[in-house]
Each structure stands twice: as structure tokens, then as C-alpha cells.
């Protein structure tokens, strides 16, 4: 028996997680479209679901995690034409980069990372079935899902019919009978990637991809379906519609996935970013400056369902917290524990099992690392180390040795020095140009980096804030 509670987007409340098969938890999360470098939003989704999977692995003996790769998409086609490369070259390149960046964030490769192009045959079969059963129609070579054939459409996002239509009215294509109908299959031009199908040369729509791969690999119903909040409508509502109709279970929403989990948006304070590190929102730019574990921890700093405001001070704060814990781990370096020697005190279990409440977990962790008793005897030290290593397993942090960590900190500091010098230089220029509001802004950014500026008769001096 476990007390794991997760927030189910379908009921809009926290529910006790009851697995379909406690010996194998099955979870699917919508992965990236690989046509460009990953941005911070992609990274948040990957880190959040990797952490949820790690927690499930702590509780249950086996977890099967599937996260797909969209390697057929209009954005990939556009990019391939711009770069004069094949779609395959584009998607292969960015998939390789994505996986290597995820590794730096301590994100494990999912058990299955299916590519859409490998499942087109199955998608054709499923679309054929939906068409034969009267849930889809053919118009000008486009196969569309008929939303009116599924009266409970939109039950996940709980959008009113009017809002659904308004959402799709932006571009109501001529081939749609109803504006909210969505594409299952569309024709490809000769120079575009495509497959032969009963409806001619074409390619599947994105919503069919996830429904087909999740059903084929995990079998329905499976336990958890996840993704970014922006996918709730229409993507996830469309997946549910296809699956319920495909299985002829129009009234049983849970015949596809039992629990739906969505991670919140990342908000970028563009103004701030642009003036300091150069308006960076791509993960790769942060990984050049910061250790991936710092980025991971920063991405976990807000509750996974809440919006995350992405700022440099958040990253620096995350680094400081990790530094503090690595200092503790340095004190515990001589204490040897076994890999399976893990413990989760009740106080921590309550936090993690409460829909992954990491900030409450850190209130407890801060308390135990401040308690001198925990460092007095080897037994107490061992106990503390076991707890920290359990947290390491669940959150994917503390993966370095303290020695490695602080060496890296020196490198990062070198990077920081360059940034500080550049900011001071910019501020000097702003002051010369009497642009005092910019100068003030730059001073604030330096304060965020822990730097205090002193303007004197002999020029500008700076020192670290205490
Ligand atoms: Zn998806």
C-alpha cells in the first residue's frame, strides 16, 4: 500500500494513485519535435517527467516510461528546406543534441523513445478503423476526425463548445465540415516526406502519433499520460477522442489513460535576459555557463504544475543551495553506504508523495543538515547520508562527488567573472551616455550575481556581497 497522491488533470484534484498493475507502472509523456535546439520549456517537461518517473521507480518495482520524438512535422519540413537538408538529417541531428543535453540534466533516456516515422503503418491502420466506424471522414484527401461523433469531446480541457470552435477558427480550412474537426492524415507534396496510404501519398497528423504509439507500446488503458500544460487542448483532448472511439468505449474516458499530469509554463523575463546574458532561452546557452544539475534544480524549484519564472537569480539561488548540500556531502565523504541502502523518513515521504512537493521536502532537508547532532557520530552521519542519497535518486541531483562539484564551480566562476566584467563595462558606457536607468538596471543585475559596485573618484570598484 502506498500513499502516493498525484493531481489528476481530468478530475482537477489530487487523487491517491492506484496503479492498474502495481508490478509495472506504465507512463507516457509527449516529447519534443526535433527541428531546433531544445528551449527551457522543453527541458522543464523532460526534467519534471523524469523526476515523476524516478519517484515512481522508488515506490514500485517496475516502471515503463515512454516519451516520443516527433520527427515528422511541418516545422521539420520548413527547416529542411531552409537548410537544404533532408528531414531525416534535421531530425537525427537535433535528436542527438537533445539526448546529449538531457544527459547533462541527469534526465535518463526513457525506456522507449519511439519516433513517429517508425509507427506510420500502425497510424494508417488506426485511421482506417476510425474511418470505417464513422468517426472520421475524407475530404479532398484529408482525413478528419469528426468531433460531432464524440459528444464528450473536450472533457479534459473542459472547454465549452464555443471556445473549441473559437480556438480553431483562427484558420478554418475549407476541407473541414466542422471547424473543430482535426486532421488525422493529410496529403504530402512530391518534395515532402510521405507514405502511401488508402488516401494517397501523405503523412499523419500529430494528434494521431501519440495516440498510436502510446496504445501500441503501453497497451490501453495505461496509468499516466503527461505533457506540458499547452498540450491539454487540443492535443490531449484529441488523443482521448481517438482512443475512446477506436476502442468503441465512448463513455469510458479512463479506457485510454487513468491519470493526466501537466507541467506548467516557463516564463522568461525577456528584458532582463536580453541585457545580461544576451536574451538566452535555449538550453544549450545555459549549459555552456552552468552545470546541468544547477539547471535541473532550477527547473524543479517551482512546483511542477505552477508557472516557473526563469531568471538568472533563480539559477544562482539554485547553485547556492546545491553548493550548501555538496558542502554537507563533503563532510560525509568518508561514510560509505551501499546503493540499495536508501531510506526516506516519514517527513520526507509525506512531501514527495504529496504530488511531488519538493519545496516542503527542502524545508525538512535544511533542518536536518543544520542539526549538529546529525554529524556527531558515524551512525548519525550514515543515516544523514542515506537520506541525502535517497533524495539524490528521486530528484536526480547530488550526482557528482563533492570534489568534482567544486572544481566545476571554479570553472563556472571563471565564466561568471567574464559576465561580471562585461556588465560593469556596459554600465560604464551607460553612465558616460547619461543613460542612468540602464546603468541602474545593470547594477541590479550585478547585485543578483552577488556583486556590489562602488563608484569612487578613481573609477568603479567592485566586491562580492557578503
Ligand atoms: Zn503527444
Short mmCIF file of C-alpha atoms and ligand atoms in Angstrom, two decimals:
data_model
loop_
_atom_site.label_atom_id
_atom_site.label_comp_id
_atom_site.label_asym_id
_atom_site.label_seq_id
_atom_site.Cartn_x
_atom_site.Cartn_y
_atom_site.Cartn_z
CA UNK A 1 0.00 0.00 0.00
CA UNK A 2 1.31 3.42 -0.81
CA UNK A 3 0.12 6.94 -0.05
CA UNK A 4 1.24 8.49 -3.30
CA UNK A 5 -1.06 11.29 -4.35
CA UNK A 6 -0.98 12.95 -7.73
CA UNK A 7 -3.02 15.72 -9.24
CA UNK A 8 -5.21 14.34 -11.98
CA UNK A 9 -6.00 16.96 -14.63
CA UNK A 10 -9.09 15.04 -15.63
CA UNK A 11 -10.79 15.37 -12.23
CA UNK A 12 -8.92 18.57 -11.35
CA UNK A 13 -7.99 17.23 -7.95
CA UNK A 14 -5.34 15.33 -6.06
CA UNK A 15 -6.05 11.62 -6.06
CA UNK A 16 -4.42 8.61 -4.44
CA UNK A 17 -2.51 6.88 -7.20
CA UNK A 18 -3.95 3.40 -7.72
CA UNK A 19 -1.94 1.52 -10.33
CA UNK A 20 -3.55 -0.76 -12.90
CA UNK A 21 -0.76 -3.29 -12.31
CA UNK A 22 1.41 -2.48 -9.30
CA UNK A 23 4.19 -4.64 -10.75
CA UNK A 24 4.52 -2.45 -13.83
CA UNK A 25 3.54 1.21 -13.85
CA UNK A 26 3.05 2.49 -17.41
CA UNK A 27 3.53 6.16 -18.19
CA UNK A 28 3.63 8.19 -21.42
CA UNK A 29 4.73 11.81 -21.83
CA UNK A 30 4.66 13.85 -25.04
CA UNK A 31 8.23 14.54 -26.13
CA UNK A 32 9.78 17.18 -28.37
CA UNK A 33 9.58 17.93 -32.08
CA UNK A 34 13.20 17.75 -33.16
CA UNK A 35 13.84 20.64 -35.56
CA UNK A 36 15.87 23.02 -33.42
CA UNK A 37 17.81 23.23 -30.15
CA UNK A 38 15.77 22.48 -27.02
CA UNK A 39 14.48 25.52 -25.16
CA UNK A 40 13.96 25.85 -21.43
CA UNK A 41 10.29 24.84 -21.76
CA UNK A 42 11.27 21.52 -23.40
CA UNK A 43 13.80 20.99 -20.63
CA UNK A 44 11.20 21.59 -17.91
CA UNK A 45 8.88 18.95 -19.36
CA UNK A 46 11.72 16.42 -19.61
CA UNK A 47 13.02 17.11 -16.08
CA UNK A 48 9.55 17.08 -14.49
CA UNK A 49 8.53 13.76 -16.01
CA UNK A 50 11.95 12.22 -15.41
CA UNK A 51 11.53 13.15 -11.73
CA UNK A 52 7.98 11.76 -11.59
CA UNK A 53 9.31 8.53 -13.13
CA UNK A 54 12.18 8.43 -10.62
CA UNK A 55 9.69 8.79 -7.76
CA UNK A 56 7.52 6.02 -9.23
CA UNK A 57 10.62 3.83 -9.54
CA UNK A 58 11.34 4.44 -5.86
CA UNK A 59 7.82 3.30 -4.90
CA UNK A 60 7.15 0.50 -7.41
CA UNK A 61 9.32 -2.40 -8.60
CA UNK A 62 8.96 -1.61 -12.31
CA UNK A 63 8.04 1.45 -14.35
CA UNK A 64 7.76 1.58 -18.15
CA UNK A 65 8.26 5.10 -19.38
CA UNK A 66 7.57 6.11 -22.99
CA UNK A 67 8.32 9.57 -24.35
CA UNK A 68 8.02 10.08 -28.09
CA UNK A 69 10.04 12.00 -30.63
CA UNK A 70 8.11 13.88 -33.29
CA UNK A 71 10.29 13.51 -36.37
CA UNK A 72 7.62 14.27 -38.96
CA UNK A 73 6.15 17.74 -38.77
CA UNK A 74 5.66 20.91 -40.84
CA UNK A 75 8.34 22.67 -38.78
CA UNK A 76 10.87 19.98 -39.67
CA UNK A 77 9.93 20.22 -43.37
CA UNK A 78 10.33 24.00 -43.25
CA UNK A 79 13.71 23.72 -41.58
CA UNK A 80 14.90 21.08 -44.07
CA UNK A 81 14.04 23.39 -46.99
CA UNK A 82 15.84 26.32 -45.32
CA UNK A 83 18.96 24.29 -44.60
CA UNK A 84 18.82 22.24 -47.82
CA UNK A 85 18.97 19.00 -45.86
CA UNK A 86 16.62 16.03 -45.69
CA UNK A 87 14.03 15.89 -42.90
CA UNK A 88 15.82 12.82 -41.60
CA UNK A 89 19.14 14.68 -41.36
CA UNK A 90 17.44 17.52 -39.47
CA UNK A 91 15.61 15.29 -37.01
CA UNK A 92 18.60 12.97 -36.45
CA UNK A 93 20.88 15.92 -35.71
CA UNK A 94 18.55 17.60 -33.23
CA UNK A 95 17.57 14.33 -31.58
CA UNK A 96 21.24 13.57 -30.93
CA UNK A 97 21.74 17.05 -29.47
CA UNK A 98 18.54 16.75 -27.39
CA UNK A 99 19.61 13.47 -25.84
CA UNK A 100 23.10 14.70 -25.03
CA UNK A 101 21.67 17.83 -23.38
CA UNK A 102 19.19 15.75 -21.40
CA UNK A 103 22.07 13.62 -20.15
CA UNK A 104 23.69 16.77 -18.75
CA UNK A 105 20.43 17.48 -16.89
CA UNK A 106 20.60 13.96 -15.34
CA UNK A 107 17.49 13.00 -17.35
CA UNK A 108 17.51 9.26 -18.06
CA UNK A 109 16.69 8.07 -21.56
CA UNK A 110 13.06 6.81 -21.42
CA UNK A 111 12.56 3.04 -21.67
CA UNK A 112 11.03 3.69 -25.08
CA UNK A 113 11.71 6.76 -27.18
CA UNK A 114 9.65 5.95 -30.28
CA UNK A 115 9.93 8.06 -33.41
CA UNK A 116 6.70 8.92 -35.20
CA UNK A 117 8.12 7.83 -38.58
CA UNK A 118 8.54 4.28 -37.23
CA UNK A 119 4.82 3.97 -36.45
CA UNK A 120 3.20 5.35 -39.60
CA UNK A 121 1.94 1.91 -40.65
CA UNK A 122 0.12 1.50 -37.33
CA UNK A 123 -1.28 5.03 -37.60
CA UNK A 124 -2.72 4.23 -41.05
CA UNK A 125 -4.41 1.11 -39.65
CA UNK A 126 -5.91 3.09 -36.78
CA UNK A 127 -7.15 5.90 -39.02
CA UNK A 128 -8.70 3.29 -41.37
CA UNK A 129 -10.57 1.80 -38.43
CA UNK A 130 -11.82 5.21 -37.25
CA UNK A 131 -13.00 6.00 -40.78
CA UNK A 132 -14.74 2.62 -41.15
CA UNK A 133 -16.56 3.11 -37.84
CA UNK A 134 -17.82 6.52 -38.92
CA UNK A 135 -15.63 8.65 -36.62
CA UNK A 136 -13.60 10.16 -39.45
CA UNK A 137 -14.28 11.41 -42.96
CA UNK A 138 -12.32 12.02 -46.14
CA UNK A 139 -12.41 15.48 -47.68
CA UNK A 140 -10.06 16.44 -50.54
CA UNK A 141 -7.54 13.78 -49.49
CA UNK A 142 -7.58 14.96 -45.88
CA UNK A 143 -8.89 12.53 -43.27
CA UNK A 144 -10.54 14.39 -40.45
CA UNK A 145 -11.79 13.26 -37.09
CA UNK A 146 -15.42 14.23 -36.77
CA UNK A 147 -15.74 15.82 -33.36
CA UNK A 148 -19.55 15.61 -33.52
CA UNK A 149 -19.22 11.80 -33.48
CA UNK A 150 -17.81 12.03 -29.93
CA UNK A 151 -20.27 14.08 -27.87
CA UNK A 152 -17.99 14.22 -24.82
CA UNK A 153 -15.19 15.85 -26.79
CA UNK A 154 -13.13 18.33 -24.75
CA UNK A 155 -13.67 16.60 -21.42
CA UNK A 156 -10.04 17.01 -20.35
CA UNK A 157 -9.68 20.73 -21.02
CA UNK A 158 -13.36 21.25 -20.18
CA UNK A 159 -13.62 23.89 -22.85
CA UNK A 160 -17.08 24.86 -23.92
CA UNK A 161 -18.06 24.00 -27.47
CA UNK A 162 -17.97 27.73 -28.32
CA UNK A 163 -14.40 28.04 -27.08
CA UNK A 164 -13.30 24.97 -29.01
CA UNK A 165 -14.67 26.47 -32.18
CA UNK A 166 -13.21 29.88 -31.39
CA UNK A 167 -9.83 28.19 -30.86
CA UNK A 168 -9.91 26.56 -34.25
CA UNK A 169 -11.43 29.50 -36.09
CA UNK A 170 -8.02 31.11 -36.48
CA UNK A 171 -7.62 29.12 -39.68
CA UNK A 172 -10.72 27.20 -40.60
CA UNK A 173 -9.58 25.11 -43.50
CA UNK A 174 -12.00 24.61 -46.38
CA UNK A 175 -11.84 20.82 -46.04
CA UNK A 176 -13.36 20.79 -42.55
CA UNK A 177 -17.07 20.08 -42.15
CA UNK A 178 -16.96 21.48 -38.62
CA UNK A 179 -14.27 23.96 -37.59
CA UNK A 180 -13.25 21.90 -34.52
CA UNK A 181 -12.60 18.73 -36.55
CA UNK A 182 -8.93 17.78 -36.59
CA UNK A 183 -6.61 16.25 -39.16
CA UNK A 184 -5.64 12.58 -38.88
CA UNK A 185 -4.00 12.37 -42.29
CA UNK A 186 -3.05 14.94 -44.88
CA UNK A 187 -1.64 14.80 -48.41
CA UNK A 188 2.09 15.44 -48.95
CA UNK A 189 3.53 17.31 -51.91
CA UNK A 190 6.06 15.43 -54.05
CA UNK A 191 9.05 17.10 -52.37
CA UNK A 192 7.68 16.47 -48.88
CA UNK A 193 8.07 13.27 -46.86
CA UNK A 194 5.13 10.94 -47.19
CA UNK A 195 3.84 7.39 -47.15
CA UNK A 196 1.47 5.53 -49.44
CA UNK A 197 -1.92 5.08 -47.86
CA UNK A 198 -5.51 4.22 -48.86
CA UNK A 199 -5.98 8.01 -49.25
CA UNK A 200 -2.90 8.57 -51.40
CA UNK A 201 0.62 9.82 -50.66
CA UNK A 202 0.59 11.72 -47.36
CA UNK A 203 1.52 11.91 -43.71
CA UNK A 204 -0.20 11.57 -40.35
CA UNK A 205 -1.35 14.43 -38.15
CA UNK A 206 0.44 14.98 -34.86
CA UNK A 207 -2.51 14.02 -32.62
CA UNK A 208 -2.63 10.53 -34.13
CA UNK A 209 1.06 9.98 -33.48
CA UNK A 210 0.86 9.96 -29.68
CA UNK A 211 -2.39 8.00 -29.51
CA UNK A 212 -0.95 5.31 -31.81
CA UNK A 213 2.43 4.97 -30.11
CA UNK A 214 1.09 5.07 -26.55
CA UNK A 215 -1.53 2.42 -27.39
CA UNK A 216 0.93 0.17 -29.25
CA UNK A 217 3.75 0.26 -26.72
CA UNK A 218 1.95 0.54 -23.38
CA UNK A 219 -1.42 -1.05 -24.31
CA UNK A 220 -4.60 0.62 -23.12
CA UNK A 221 -5.53 1.59 -20.54
CA UNK A 222 -2.22 2.72 -19.08
CA UNK A 223 -1.61 4.59 -15.83
CA UNK A 224 -0.38 8.10 -16.53
CA UNK A 225 -0.31 10.37 -19.57
CA UNK A 226 1.67 13.57 -19.24
CA UNK A 227 2.91 16.60 -21.08
CA UNK A 228 3.12 20.38 -20.98
CA UNK A 229 0.04 22.35 -19.99
CA UNK A 230 -0.21 23.78 -23.51
CA UNK A 231 -0.93 20.26 -24.83
CA UNK A 232 -4.10 19.79 -22.77
CA UNK A 233 -6.14 21.33 -25.57
CA UNK A 234 -6.37 20.33 -28.29
CA UNK A 235 -3.64 17.65 -28.38
CA UNK A 236 -4.64 15.59 -25.36
CA UNK A 237 -8.38 16.03 -25.85
CA UNK A 238 -7.81 14.78 -29.41
CA UNK A 239 -5.84 11.76 -28.21
CA UNK A 240 -8.68 10.82 -25.82
CA UNK A 241 -11.31 11.25 -28.57
CA UNK A 242 -9.40 8.97 -30.96
CA UNK A 243 -8.68 6.30 -28.37
CA UNK A 244 -12.18 6.13 -26.86
CA UNK A 245 -13.74 5.91 -30.34
CA UNK A 246 -11.11 3.46 -31.61
CA UNK A 247 -11.87 1.14 -28.70
CA UNK A 248 -15.61 1.72 -29.02
CA UNK A 249 -15.68 2.97 -25.42
CA UNK A 250 -17.14 6.40 -25.97
CA UNK A 251 -18.32 6.76 -22.40
CA UNK A 252 -15.24 5.44 -20.66
CA UNK A 253 -12.64 8.23 -20.57
CA UNK A 254 -10.29 6.12 -18.49
CA UNK A 255 -10.11 3.50 -21.25
CA UNK A 256 -7.06 5.40 -22.59
CA UNK A 257 -5.13 6.79 -19.58
CA UNK A 258 -6.19 6.82 -15.93
CA UNK A 259 -4.31 9.91 -14.74
CA UNK A 260 -3.35 13.03 -16.69
CA UNK A 261 -0.45 15.15 -15.45
CA UNK A 262 0.58 18.53 -16.88
CA UNK A 263 3.60 20.66 -16.12
CA UNK A 264 3.29 24.46 -16.02
CA UNK A 265 4.80 27.04 -18.38
CA UNK A 266 8.20 28.68 -18.13
CA UNK A 267 8.03 32.46 -18.16
CA UNK A 268 11.09 34.21 -19.45
CA UNK A 269 11.77 37.70 -18.26
CA UNK A 270 13.00 38.71 -21.69
CA UNK A 271 14.05 42.21 -20.83
CA UNK A 272 16.26 41.01 -18.05
CA UNK A 273 17.71 38.16 -20.07
CA UNK A 274 18.50 40.25 -23.11
CA UNK A 275 20.55 42.78 -21.19
CA UNK A 276 22.72 40.39 -19.28
CA UNK A 277 23.47 37.02 -20.83
CA UNK A 278 22.15 38.01 -24.27
CA UNK A 279 18.47 37.04 -24.37
CA UNK A 280 19.04 33.34 -23.99
CA UNK A 281 16.21 30.93 -23.76
CA UNK A 282 17.91 27.94 -25.35
CA UNK A 283 19.09 25.23 -23.01
CA UNK A 284 22.44 24.93 -24.77
CA UNK A 285 23.38 28.51 -23.86
CA UNK A 286 22.80 27.85 -20.17
CA UNK A 287 24.68 24.57 -20.31
CA UNK A 288 27.72 26.46 -21.58
CA UNK A 289 27.75 28.50 -18.39
CA UNK A 290 26.19 26.35 -15.70
CA UNK A 291 26.41 22.75 -14.59
CA UNK A 292 23.39 20.79 -15.87
CA UNK A 293 22.48 19.83 -12.32
CA UNK A 294 22.08 23.52 -11.43
CA UNK A 295 19.70 23.93 -14.38
CA UNK A 296 17.80 20.79 -13.37
CA UNK A 297 17.41 22.05 -9.83
CA UNK A 298 16.30 25.48 -11.03
CA UNK A 299 13.69 23.81 -13.26
CA UNK A 300 12.38 21.92 -10.22
CA UNK A 301 12.33 24.99 -7.98
CA UNK A 302 8.67 25.83 -8.58
CA UNK A 303 6.00 23.18 -8.09
CA UNK A 304 5.74 21.30 -11.39
CA UNK A 305 2.17 22.46 -12.02
CA UNK A 306 2.93 26.15 -11.33
CA UNK A 307 4.41 28.61 -13.78
CA UNK A 308 8.17 28.94 -13.44
CA UNK A 309 9.68 32.42 -13.77
CA UNK A 310 13.08 31.87 -15.33
CA UNK A 311 15.68 34.40 -14.19
CA UNK A 312 19.38 34.44 -13.55
CA UNK A 313 18.84 34.98 -9.86
CA UNK A 314 16.80 31.77 -9.77
CA UNK A 315 19.72 29.90 -11.31
CA UNK A 316 22.22 31.47 -8.92
CA UNK A 317 19.99 30.68 -5.98
CA UNK A 318 19.75 27.07 -7.14
CA UNK A 319 23.53 26.90 -7.42
CA UNK A 320 23.92 28.24 -3.89
CA UNK A 321 21.52 25.66 -2.47
CA UNK A 322 23.32 22.83 -4.24
CA UNK A 323 26.69 24.21 -3.06
CA UNK A 324 25.42 24.09 0.50
CA UNK A 325 24.37 20.44 0.16
CA UNK A 326 27.63 19.48 -1.55
CA UNK A 327 29.46 21.02 1.42
CA UNK A 328 27.49 18.66 3.65
CA UNK A 329 28.27 15.72 1.35
CA UNK A 330 31.96 16.65 1.59
CA UNK A 331 31.75 16.26 5.36
CA UNK A 332 30.16 12.84 4.82
CA UNK A 333 32.61 11.70 2.17
CA UNK A 334 34.25 9.02 4.33
CA UNK A 335 30.92 7.46 5.16
CA UNK A 336 30.31 4.55 2.82
CA UNK A 337 26.82 3.39 2.04
CA UNK A 338 25.50 0.75 -0.35
CA UNK A 339 23.47 1.61 -3.40
CA UNK A 340 20.40 -0.12 -2.02
CA UNK A 341 20.91 1.39 1.44
CA UNK A 342 18.23 4.02 0.99
CA UNK A 343 15.81 5.48 3.50
CA UNK A 344 13.04 8.01 3.21
CA UNK A 345 11.95 9.39 6.60
CA UNK A 346 8.21 9.78 7.04
CA UNK A 347 8.54 13.60 6.98
CA UNK A 348 10.11 13.48 3.51
CA UNK A 349 7.81 10.78 2.19
CA UNK A 350 4.84 12.97 3.06
CA UNK A 351 6.31 15.76 0.89
CA UNK A 352 7.31 13.71 -2.13
CA UNK A 353 4.11 11.66 -2.05
CA UNK A 354 2.03 14.83 -1.94
CA UNK A 355 2.06 15.41 -5.70
CA UNK A 356 5.84 15.92 -5.61
CA UNK A 357 6.10 18.80 -3.15
CA UNK A 358 9.84 19.45 -3.43
CA UNK A 359 9.91 22.81 -1.64
CA UNK A 360 8.41 21.25 1.51
CA UNK A 361 10.97 18.46 1.23
CA UNK A 362 13.73 21.06 1.28
CA UNK A 363 12.33 22.71 4.40
CA UNK A 364 12.91 19.35 6.12
CA UNK A 365 16.30 18.77 4.47
CA UNK A 366 17.53 22.21 5.51
CA UNK A 367 16.51 21.41 9.04
CA UNK A 368 18.41 18.13 9.21
CA UNK A 369 21.62 19.50 7.71
CA UNK A 370 21.61 22.34 10.25
CA UNK A 371 21.19 19.93 13.16
CA UNK A 372 24.68 19.37 14.60
CA UNK A 373 23.52 16.10 16.21
CA UNK A 374 23.40 14.55 12.75
CA UNK A 375 27.19 14.95 12.41
CA UNK A 376 28.21 13.77 15.88
CA UNK A 377 28.53 10.03 15.46
CA UNK A 378 29.27 7.84 12.47
CA UNK A 379 25.86 6.25 12.89
CA UNK A 380 24.13 9.62 12.64
CA UNK A 381 26.29 10.64 9.71
CA UNK A 382 25.48 7.42 7.92
CA UNK A 383 21.80 7.99 8.48
CA UNK A 384 22.03 11.52 7.06
CA UNK A 385 23.96 10.30 4.03
CA UNK A 386 21.38 7.59 3.35
CA UNK A 387 18.66 10.22 3.36
CA UNK A 388 20.58 12.52 1.01
CA UNK A 389 21.33 9.66 -1.38
CA UNK A 390 17.65 8.71 -1.44
CA UNK A 391 16.82 12.30 -2.35
CA UNK A 392 19.55 12.09 -4.99
CA UNK A 393 17.82 9.09 -6.56
CA UNK A 394 14.38 10.66 -6.57
CA UNK A 395 15.32 14.16 -7.71
CA UNK A 396 18.32 13.37 -9.93
CA UNK A 397 20.62 15.73 -8.01
CA UNK A 398 23.84 15.25 -5.93
CA UNK A 399 25.14 13.06 -8.76
CA UNK A 400 28.70 14.43 -8.57
CA UNK A 401 31.36 13.82 -5.98
CA UNK A 402 31.91 16.98 -3.88
CA UNK A 403 35.39 17.20 -5.43
CA UNK A 404 34.04 17.22 -8.98
CA UNK A 405 31.34 19.66 -7.99
CA UNK A 406 33.60 22.28 -6.52
CA UNK A 407 36.10 22.00 -9.35
CA UNK A 408 33.25 22.77 -11.67
CA UNK A 409 32.29 25.67 -9.51
CA UNK A 410 35.71 27.16 -10.16
CA UNK A 411 35.12 26.87 -13.92
CA UNK A 412 31.70 28.39 -13.56
CA UNK A 413 33.24 31.19 -11.53
CA UNK A 414 35.59 31.92 -14.42
CA UNK A 415 32.55 32.24 -16.63
CA UNK A 416 30.91 34.45 -14.03
CA UNK A 417 33.96 36.71 -13.93
CA UNK A 418 33.65 37.28 -17.68
CA UNK A 419 29.96 38.09 -17.30
CA UNK A 420 30.61 40.46 -14.38
CA UNK A 421 33.34 42.30 -16.25
CA UNK A 422 31.12 42.65 -19.32
CA UNK A 423 28.24 44.01 -17.22
CA UNK A 424 30.50 46.55 -15.48
CA UNK A 425 31.84 47.66 -18.84
CA UNK A 426 28.27 48.09 -20.19
CA UNK A 427 27.34 50.07 -17.09
CA UNK A 428 30.33 52.40 -17.51
CA UNK A 429 29.24 53.10 -21.10
CA UNK A 430 25.63 53.70 -19.97
CA UNK A 431 26.82 56.20 -17.33
CA UNK A 432 29.02 58.01 -19.85
CA UNK A 433 25.95 58.29 -22.10
CA UNK A 434 23.91 59.51 -19.11
CA UNK A 435 21.55 56.55 -19.55
CA UNK A 436 21.05 56.21 -15.81
CA UNK A 437 18.04 53.91 -15.92
CA UNK A 438 20.06 51.34 -17.91
CA UNK A 439 23.00 51.84 -15.54
CA UNK A 440 20.67 51.21 -12.62
CA UNK A 441 19.29 48.09 -14.25
CA UNK A 442 22.80 46.76 -14.78
CA UNK A 443 23.66 47.47 -11.15
CA UNK A 444 20.64 45.36 -10.14
CA UNK A 445 21.79 42.52 -12.36
CA UNK A 446 25.22 42.66 -10.76
CA UNK A 447 23.59 42.56 -7.32
CA UNK A 448 21.76 39.41 -8.43
CA UNK A 449 25.13 37.88 -9.26
CA UNK A 450 26.32 38.76 -5.75
CA UNK A 451 28.39 41.80 -6.77
CA UNK A 452 28.46 45.18 -5.06
CA UNK A 453 29.50 48.24 -7.11
CA UNK A 454 31.32 51.21 -5.59
CA UNK A 455 31.68 54.37 -7.68
CA UNK A 456 34.65 56.40 -6.49
CA UNK A 457 36.81 59.28 -7.75
CA UNK A 458 39.25 56.75 -9.20
CA UNK A 459 36.58 54.87 -11.12
CA UNK A 460 34.46 51.83 -10.39
CA UNK A 461 35.40 49.20 -7.84
CA UNK A 462 33.50 46.05 -7.07
CA UNK A 463 33.46 43.44 -4.35
CA UNK A 464 31.49 40.30 -3.51
CA UNK A 465 28.43 40.89 -1.39
CA UNK A 466 28.60 39.12 1.95
ZN1 LIG B 1 1.63 13.92 -27.69
#
